[in-house]
Coordinates of C-alpha atoms and ligand atoms in Angstrom, one line a residue:
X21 CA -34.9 -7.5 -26.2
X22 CA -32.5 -8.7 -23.7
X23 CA -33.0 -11.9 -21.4
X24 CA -34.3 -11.1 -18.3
X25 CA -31.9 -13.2 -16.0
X26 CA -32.8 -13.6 -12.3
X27 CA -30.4 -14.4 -9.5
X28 CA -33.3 -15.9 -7.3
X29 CA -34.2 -19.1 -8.2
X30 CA -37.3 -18.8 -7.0
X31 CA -40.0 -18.0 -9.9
X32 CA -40.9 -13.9 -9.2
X33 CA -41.7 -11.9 -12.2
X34 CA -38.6 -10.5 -13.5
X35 CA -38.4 -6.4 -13.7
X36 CA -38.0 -4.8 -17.0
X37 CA -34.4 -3.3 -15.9
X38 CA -31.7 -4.4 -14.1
X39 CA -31.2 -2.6 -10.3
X40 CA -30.5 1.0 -10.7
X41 CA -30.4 3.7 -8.3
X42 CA -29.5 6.8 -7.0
X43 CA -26.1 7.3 -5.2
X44 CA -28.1 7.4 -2.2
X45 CA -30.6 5.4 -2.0
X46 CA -30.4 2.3 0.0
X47 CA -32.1 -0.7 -1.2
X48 CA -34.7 -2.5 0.8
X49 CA -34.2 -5.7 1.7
X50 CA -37.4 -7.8 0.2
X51 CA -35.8 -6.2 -3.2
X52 CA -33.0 -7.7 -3.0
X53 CA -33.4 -11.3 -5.1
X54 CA -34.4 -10.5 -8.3
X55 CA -33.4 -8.4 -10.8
X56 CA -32.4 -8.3 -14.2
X57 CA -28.5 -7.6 -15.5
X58 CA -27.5 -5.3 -18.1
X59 CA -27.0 -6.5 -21.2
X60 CA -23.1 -6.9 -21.2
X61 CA -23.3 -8.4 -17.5
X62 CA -23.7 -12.4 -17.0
X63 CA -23.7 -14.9 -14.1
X64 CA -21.5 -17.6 -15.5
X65 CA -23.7 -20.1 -16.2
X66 CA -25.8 -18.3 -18.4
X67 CA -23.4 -16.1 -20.2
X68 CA -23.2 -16.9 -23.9
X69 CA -20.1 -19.0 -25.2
X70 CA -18.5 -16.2 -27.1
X71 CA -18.4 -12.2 -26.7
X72 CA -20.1 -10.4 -29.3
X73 CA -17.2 -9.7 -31.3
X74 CA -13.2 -11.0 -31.0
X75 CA -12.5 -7.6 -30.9
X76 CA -14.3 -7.3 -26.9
X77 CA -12.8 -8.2 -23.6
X78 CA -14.2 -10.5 -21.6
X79 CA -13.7 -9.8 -17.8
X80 CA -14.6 -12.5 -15.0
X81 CA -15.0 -11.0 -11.7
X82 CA -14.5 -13.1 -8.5
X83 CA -13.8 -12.7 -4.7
X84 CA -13.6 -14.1 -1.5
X85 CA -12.8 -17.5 -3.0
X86 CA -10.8 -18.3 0.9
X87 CA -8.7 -21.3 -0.3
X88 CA -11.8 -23.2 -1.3
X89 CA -11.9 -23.1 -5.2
X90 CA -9.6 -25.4 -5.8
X91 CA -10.9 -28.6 -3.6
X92 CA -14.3 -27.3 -4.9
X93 CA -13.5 -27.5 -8.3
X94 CA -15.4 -23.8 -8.4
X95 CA -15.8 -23.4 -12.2
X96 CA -14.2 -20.3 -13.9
X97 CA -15.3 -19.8 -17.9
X98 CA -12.9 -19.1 -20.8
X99 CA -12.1 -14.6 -20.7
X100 CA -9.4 -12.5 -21.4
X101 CA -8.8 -11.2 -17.8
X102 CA -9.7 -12.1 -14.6
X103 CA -9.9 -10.1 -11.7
X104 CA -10.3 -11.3 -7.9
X105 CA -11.2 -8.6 -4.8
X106 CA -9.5 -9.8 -2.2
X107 CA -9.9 -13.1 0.2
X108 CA -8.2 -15.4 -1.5
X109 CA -6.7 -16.6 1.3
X110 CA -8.3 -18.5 4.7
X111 CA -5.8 -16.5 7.2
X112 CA -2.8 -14.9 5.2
X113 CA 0.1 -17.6 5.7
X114 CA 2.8 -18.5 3.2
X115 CA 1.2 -21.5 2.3
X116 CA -2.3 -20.3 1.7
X117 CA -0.8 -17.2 -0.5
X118 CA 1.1 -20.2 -2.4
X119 CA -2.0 -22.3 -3.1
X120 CA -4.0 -19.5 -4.1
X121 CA -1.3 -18.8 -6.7
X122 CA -1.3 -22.4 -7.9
X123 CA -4.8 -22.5 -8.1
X124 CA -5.1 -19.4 -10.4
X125 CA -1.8 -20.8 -12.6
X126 CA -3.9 -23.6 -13.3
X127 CA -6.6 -21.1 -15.4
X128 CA -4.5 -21.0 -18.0
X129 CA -7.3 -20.1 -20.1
X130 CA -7.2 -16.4 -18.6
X131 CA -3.9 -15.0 -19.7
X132 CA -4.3 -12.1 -17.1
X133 CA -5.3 -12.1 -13.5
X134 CA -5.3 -9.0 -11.3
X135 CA -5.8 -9.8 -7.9
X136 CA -5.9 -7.3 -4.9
X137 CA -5.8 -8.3 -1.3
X138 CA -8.5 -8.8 1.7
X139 CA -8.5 -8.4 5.8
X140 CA -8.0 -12.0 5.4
X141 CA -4.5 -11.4 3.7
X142 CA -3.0 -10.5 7.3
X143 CA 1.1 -11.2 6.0
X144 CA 0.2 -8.7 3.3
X145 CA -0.2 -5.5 5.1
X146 CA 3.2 -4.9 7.1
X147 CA 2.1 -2.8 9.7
X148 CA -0.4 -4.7 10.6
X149 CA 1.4 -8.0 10.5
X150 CA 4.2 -6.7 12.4
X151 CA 1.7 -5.9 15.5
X152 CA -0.7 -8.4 15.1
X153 CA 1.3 -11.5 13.9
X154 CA 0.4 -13.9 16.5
X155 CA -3.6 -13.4 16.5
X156 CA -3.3 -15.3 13.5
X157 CA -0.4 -17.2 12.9
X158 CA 1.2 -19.4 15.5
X159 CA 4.9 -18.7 13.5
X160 CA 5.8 -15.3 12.0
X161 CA 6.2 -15.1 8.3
X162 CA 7.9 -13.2 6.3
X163 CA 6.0 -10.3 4.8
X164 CA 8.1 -9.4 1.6
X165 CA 8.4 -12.8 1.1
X166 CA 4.8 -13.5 0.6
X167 CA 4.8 -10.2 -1.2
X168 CA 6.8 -11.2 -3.6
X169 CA 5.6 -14.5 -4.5
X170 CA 2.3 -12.7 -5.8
X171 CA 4.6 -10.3 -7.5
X172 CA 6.7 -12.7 -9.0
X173 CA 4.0 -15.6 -9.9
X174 CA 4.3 -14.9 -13.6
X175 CA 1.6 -16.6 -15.7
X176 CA -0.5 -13.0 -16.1
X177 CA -0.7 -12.4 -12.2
X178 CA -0.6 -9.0 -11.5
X179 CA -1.0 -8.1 -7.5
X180 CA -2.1 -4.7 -7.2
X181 CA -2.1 -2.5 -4.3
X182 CA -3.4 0.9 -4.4
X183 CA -2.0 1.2 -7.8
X184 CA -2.7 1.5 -11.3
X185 CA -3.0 -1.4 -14.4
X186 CA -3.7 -0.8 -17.8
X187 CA -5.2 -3.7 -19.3
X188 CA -2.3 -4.2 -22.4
X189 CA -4.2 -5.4 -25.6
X190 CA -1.4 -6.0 -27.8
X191 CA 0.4 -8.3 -24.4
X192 CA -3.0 -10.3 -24.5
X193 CA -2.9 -11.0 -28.0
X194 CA 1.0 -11.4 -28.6
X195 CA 0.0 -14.4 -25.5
X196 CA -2.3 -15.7 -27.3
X197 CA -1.0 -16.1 -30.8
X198 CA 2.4 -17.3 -28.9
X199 CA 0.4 -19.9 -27.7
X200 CA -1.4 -20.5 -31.1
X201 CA 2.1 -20.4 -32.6
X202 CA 3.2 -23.2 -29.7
X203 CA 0.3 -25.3 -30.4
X204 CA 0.5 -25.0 -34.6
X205 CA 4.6 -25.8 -34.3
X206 CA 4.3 -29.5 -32.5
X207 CA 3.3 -30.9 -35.5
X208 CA 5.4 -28.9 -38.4
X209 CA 9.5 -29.8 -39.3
X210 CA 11.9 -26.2 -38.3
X211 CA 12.9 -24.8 -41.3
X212 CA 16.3 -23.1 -41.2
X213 CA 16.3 -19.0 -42.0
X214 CA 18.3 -16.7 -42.8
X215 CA 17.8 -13.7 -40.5
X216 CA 21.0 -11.8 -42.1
X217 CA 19.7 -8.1 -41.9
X218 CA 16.9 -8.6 -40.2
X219 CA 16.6 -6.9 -36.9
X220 CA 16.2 -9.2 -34.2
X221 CA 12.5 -9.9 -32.9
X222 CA 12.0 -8.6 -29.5
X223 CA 10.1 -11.0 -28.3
X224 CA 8.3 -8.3 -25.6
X225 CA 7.3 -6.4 -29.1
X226 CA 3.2 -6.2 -29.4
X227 CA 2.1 -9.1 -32.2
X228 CA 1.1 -7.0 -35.3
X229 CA -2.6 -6.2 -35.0
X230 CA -5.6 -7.5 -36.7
X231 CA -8.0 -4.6 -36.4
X232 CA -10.7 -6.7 -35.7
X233 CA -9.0 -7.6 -32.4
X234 CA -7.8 -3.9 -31.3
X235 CA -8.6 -3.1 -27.7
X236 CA -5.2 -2.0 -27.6
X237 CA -6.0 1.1 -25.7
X238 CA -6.8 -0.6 -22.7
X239 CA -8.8 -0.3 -19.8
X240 CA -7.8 1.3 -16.6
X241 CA -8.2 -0.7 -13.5
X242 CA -7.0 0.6 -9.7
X243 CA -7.1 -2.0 -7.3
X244 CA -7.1 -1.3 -3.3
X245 CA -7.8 -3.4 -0.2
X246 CA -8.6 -1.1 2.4
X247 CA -11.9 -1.6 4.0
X248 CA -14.0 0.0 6.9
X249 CA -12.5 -1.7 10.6
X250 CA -14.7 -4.1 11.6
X251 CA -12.7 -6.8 14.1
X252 CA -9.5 -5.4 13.4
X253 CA -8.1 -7.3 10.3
X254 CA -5.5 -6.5 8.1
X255 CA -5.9 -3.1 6.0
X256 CA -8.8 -2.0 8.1
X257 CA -9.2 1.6 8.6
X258 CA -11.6 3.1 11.1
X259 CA -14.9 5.0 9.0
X260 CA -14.2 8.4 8.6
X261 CA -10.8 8.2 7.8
X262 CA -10.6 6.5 4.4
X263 CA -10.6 9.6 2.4
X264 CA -7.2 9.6 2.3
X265 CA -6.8 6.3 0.5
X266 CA -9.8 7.2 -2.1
X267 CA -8.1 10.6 -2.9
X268 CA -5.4 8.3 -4.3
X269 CA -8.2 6.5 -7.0
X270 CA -7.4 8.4 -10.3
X271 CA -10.5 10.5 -12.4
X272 CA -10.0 8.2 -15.1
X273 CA -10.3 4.8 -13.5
X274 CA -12.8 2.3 -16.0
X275 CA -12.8 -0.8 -13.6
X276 CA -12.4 -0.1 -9.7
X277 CA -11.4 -2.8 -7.6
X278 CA -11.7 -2.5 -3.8
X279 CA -12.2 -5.4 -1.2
X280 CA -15.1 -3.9 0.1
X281 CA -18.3 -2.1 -1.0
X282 CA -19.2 1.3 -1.1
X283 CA -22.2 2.3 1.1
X284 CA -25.9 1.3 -0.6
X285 CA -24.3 -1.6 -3.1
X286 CA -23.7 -5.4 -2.5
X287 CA -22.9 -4.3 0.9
X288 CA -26.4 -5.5 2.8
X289 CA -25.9 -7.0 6.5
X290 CA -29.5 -7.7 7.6
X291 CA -28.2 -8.7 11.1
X292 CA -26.7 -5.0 11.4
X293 CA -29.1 -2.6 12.6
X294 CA -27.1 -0.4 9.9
X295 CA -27.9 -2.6 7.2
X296 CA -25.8 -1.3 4.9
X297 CA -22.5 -1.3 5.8
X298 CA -20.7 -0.5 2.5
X299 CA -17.9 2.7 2.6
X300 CA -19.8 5.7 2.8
X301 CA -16.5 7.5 1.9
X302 CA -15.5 5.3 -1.3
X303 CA -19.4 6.1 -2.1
X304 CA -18.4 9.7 -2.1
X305 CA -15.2 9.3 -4.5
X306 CA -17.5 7.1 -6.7
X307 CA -19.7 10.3 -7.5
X308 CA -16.2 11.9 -8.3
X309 CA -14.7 9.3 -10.2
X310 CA -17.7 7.5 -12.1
X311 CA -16.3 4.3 -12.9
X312 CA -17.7 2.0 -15.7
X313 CA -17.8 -0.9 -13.3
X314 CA -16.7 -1.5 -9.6
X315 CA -15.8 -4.6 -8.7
X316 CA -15.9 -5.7 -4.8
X317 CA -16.8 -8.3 -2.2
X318 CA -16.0 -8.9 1.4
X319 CA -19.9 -9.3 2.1
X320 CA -20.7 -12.5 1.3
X321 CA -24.1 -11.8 1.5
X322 CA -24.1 -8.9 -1.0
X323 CA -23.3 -11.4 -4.7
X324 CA -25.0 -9.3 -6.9
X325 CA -25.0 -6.3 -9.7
X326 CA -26.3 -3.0 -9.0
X327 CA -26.0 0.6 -10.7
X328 CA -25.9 3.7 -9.9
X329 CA -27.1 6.4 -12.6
X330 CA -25.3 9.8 -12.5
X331 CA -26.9 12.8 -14.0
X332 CA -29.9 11.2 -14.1
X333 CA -29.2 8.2 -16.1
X334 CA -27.1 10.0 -19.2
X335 CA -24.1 7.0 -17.9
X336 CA -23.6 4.8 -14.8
X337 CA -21.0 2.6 -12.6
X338 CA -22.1 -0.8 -12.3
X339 CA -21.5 -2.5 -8.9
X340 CA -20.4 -6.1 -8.9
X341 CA -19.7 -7.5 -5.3
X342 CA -18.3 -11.1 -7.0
X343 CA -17.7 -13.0 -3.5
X344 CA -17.6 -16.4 -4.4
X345 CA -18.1 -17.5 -1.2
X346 CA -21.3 -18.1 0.8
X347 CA -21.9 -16.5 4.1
X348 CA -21.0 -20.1 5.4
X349 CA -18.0 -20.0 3.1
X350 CA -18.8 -22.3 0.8
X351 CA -17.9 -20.9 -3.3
X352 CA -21.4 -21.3 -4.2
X353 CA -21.8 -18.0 -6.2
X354 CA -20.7 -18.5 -9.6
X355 CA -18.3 -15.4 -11.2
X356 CA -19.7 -12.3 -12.8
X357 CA -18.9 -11.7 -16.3
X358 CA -18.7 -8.4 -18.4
X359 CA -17.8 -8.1 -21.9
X360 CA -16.7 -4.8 -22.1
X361 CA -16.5 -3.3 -25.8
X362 CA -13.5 -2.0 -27.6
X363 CA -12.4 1.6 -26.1
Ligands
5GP24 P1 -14.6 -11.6 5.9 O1 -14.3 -12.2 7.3 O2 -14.6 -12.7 4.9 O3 -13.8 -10.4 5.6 O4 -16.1 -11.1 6.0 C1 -17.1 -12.0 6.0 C2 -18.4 -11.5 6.6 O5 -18.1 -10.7 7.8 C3 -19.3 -10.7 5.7 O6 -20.0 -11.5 4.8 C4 -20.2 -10.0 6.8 O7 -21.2 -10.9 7.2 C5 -19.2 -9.7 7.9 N1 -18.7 -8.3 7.8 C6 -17.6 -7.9 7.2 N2 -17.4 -6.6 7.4 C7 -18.5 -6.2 8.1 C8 -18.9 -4.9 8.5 O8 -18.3 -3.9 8.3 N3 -20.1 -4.9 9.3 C9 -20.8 -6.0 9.5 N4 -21.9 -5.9 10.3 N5 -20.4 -7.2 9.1 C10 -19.3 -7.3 8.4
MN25 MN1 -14.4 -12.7 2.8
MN26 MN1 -14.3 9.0 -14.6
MN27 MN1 -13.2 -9.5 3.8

């Protein structure tokens, strides 16, 4: 019933599902190429034009885009939110943060953009930054500084870090009829009105609703860049001792964005004698937790959709490690997109 969509190129007769398993079950390595996606789940170039109803949110997932989108032209569709996992920058400075911020202004046909941080964002984790400055950078930065230009971008960024957003329906759609309004106005003569006992329009008010249209409950993302050490970059913690950031994920997270993988999913090294080198920790707040999708990267290699069934299938997280970017660093792996139906 569904297209069976591969991400080999090569010809291999497709599976009848998409990549499930068990929490624990690694995945061997000559499966890796070809699979399936659920339904809901596209790689941009194939997804159709439109979701299946107005009344769905269309999410594109990207990561580790390392300054190179823009010069790349990397191609981002039309969605309703946009969220990136971290590495968006080549080494953390000012002026990397500031292009990256340009560069997602310019999609202004994503009126949101939630963005968490990578190891590569070094001026964004303080302690680290304060120690490890000149590794990096041959002038220190300022760290608030650079904080604040992602907090402050305006135009739908939202820079999370270990904390909370609620995707706000009626905020999309009060954007986009703004914008309809804007567009509709150029070409029609202002007719004066009398407002005289009428309460002033707050212009932060949701738009009045079509029903059609009403994911105004929201989803609920968290968003953290902590990953396992691995050559001491920023927000690295050595294995074992995560725990205490995962505690923080709340029960009732829908979309979970970290920079890295959990253990067993998108997080395949094969030069590591580990091979999998994904968060065994985050793997066990997943179980507790049970996201509807977790979105990642920081292993290039790992592009791809998995999903892990709990309780033996009944519902699932779905694993998307978006890295945009090519081992070699190069944005040749197009965005993920879900359409996620109304709550
Ligand atoms: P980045 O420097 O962009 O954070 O990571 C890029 C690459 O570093 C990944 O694609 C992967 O090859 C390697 N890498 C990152 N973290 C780990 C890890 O924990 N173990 C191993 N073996 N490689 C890693
Ligand atoms: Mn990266
Ligand atoms: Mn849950
Ligand atoms: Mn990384």
């Amino acid at each position: 019933m569904f297209p069976s969509i591969l991400k080999s190129s090569k010809p291999k007769p497709p599976p009848q599902n998409f990549r499930a398993s068990r929490p624990e079950q690694p995945v061997e390595l000559a499966e890796q190429d070809v699979w399936a996606l659920p339904p809901n789940v596209y790689w941009a170039a194939t997804a159709p034009a439109n979701k299946p109803a107005p009344n769905w949110l269309r999410m594109v997932c990207i990561s580790d885009t390392h300054n190179t989108t823009d010069a790349n032209n990397y191609p981002v569709p039309e969605a309703d939110i946009l969220v990136h996992a971290g590495d968006f920058t080549k080494m953390g400075t000012t002026a990397q943060i500031d292009q990256f911020i340009c560069w997602l202004k310019s999609l202004t046909h994503i009126p949101i953009k939630v963005v968490v941080a990578g190891n590569h964002e070094v001026i964004l984790d303080k302690e680290f930054y304060e120690k490890h400055w000149h590794r990096f950078h041959t002038t220190k930065e300022d760290h608030e500084t650079a904080v604040n230009k992602l907090k402050s971008a305006g135009h739908g960024i939202i820079y999370l870090n270990n904390e909370p957003y609620t995707v706000d329906g009626a905020k999309l759609l009060h954007k986009k009829h703004q914008k309809q309004k804007k567009q509709s106005s150029t070409n029609i003569t202002t007719k004066h009105v009398d407002t005289t006992g009428v309460a002033d329009m707050d212009i932060d008010a949701p738009a009045v609703l079509d029903p059609r249209e009403g994911w105004v409950e929201g989803y609920r993302i968290w968003a953290s860049p902590w990953q396992p050490e691995f050559w001491e970059w920023a927000f690295n913690e050595v294995r074992g001792k995560l725990k205490d950031i995962w505690k923080h994920i709340p029960e009732d997270t829908d979309i979970l964005m970290t920079h890295g993988p959990p253990k067993y999913h998108g997080d395949i090294v094969p030069q590591d004698k580990e091979l999998h080198v994904g968060c065994e920790e985050l793997l066990e707040r997943l179980k507790v937790v049970r996201p509807l999708y977790h979105v990642f990267g920081h292993i290039h290699q790992g592009y791809g959709v998995s999903e892990i069934e709990w309780d033996g299938g009944s519902h699932s997280t779905v694993c998307i490690n978006a890295s945009s970017c090519t081992e070699s660093y190069r944005p040749l792996n197009r965005p993920i997109i879900v359409d996620l139906p109304p709550k």
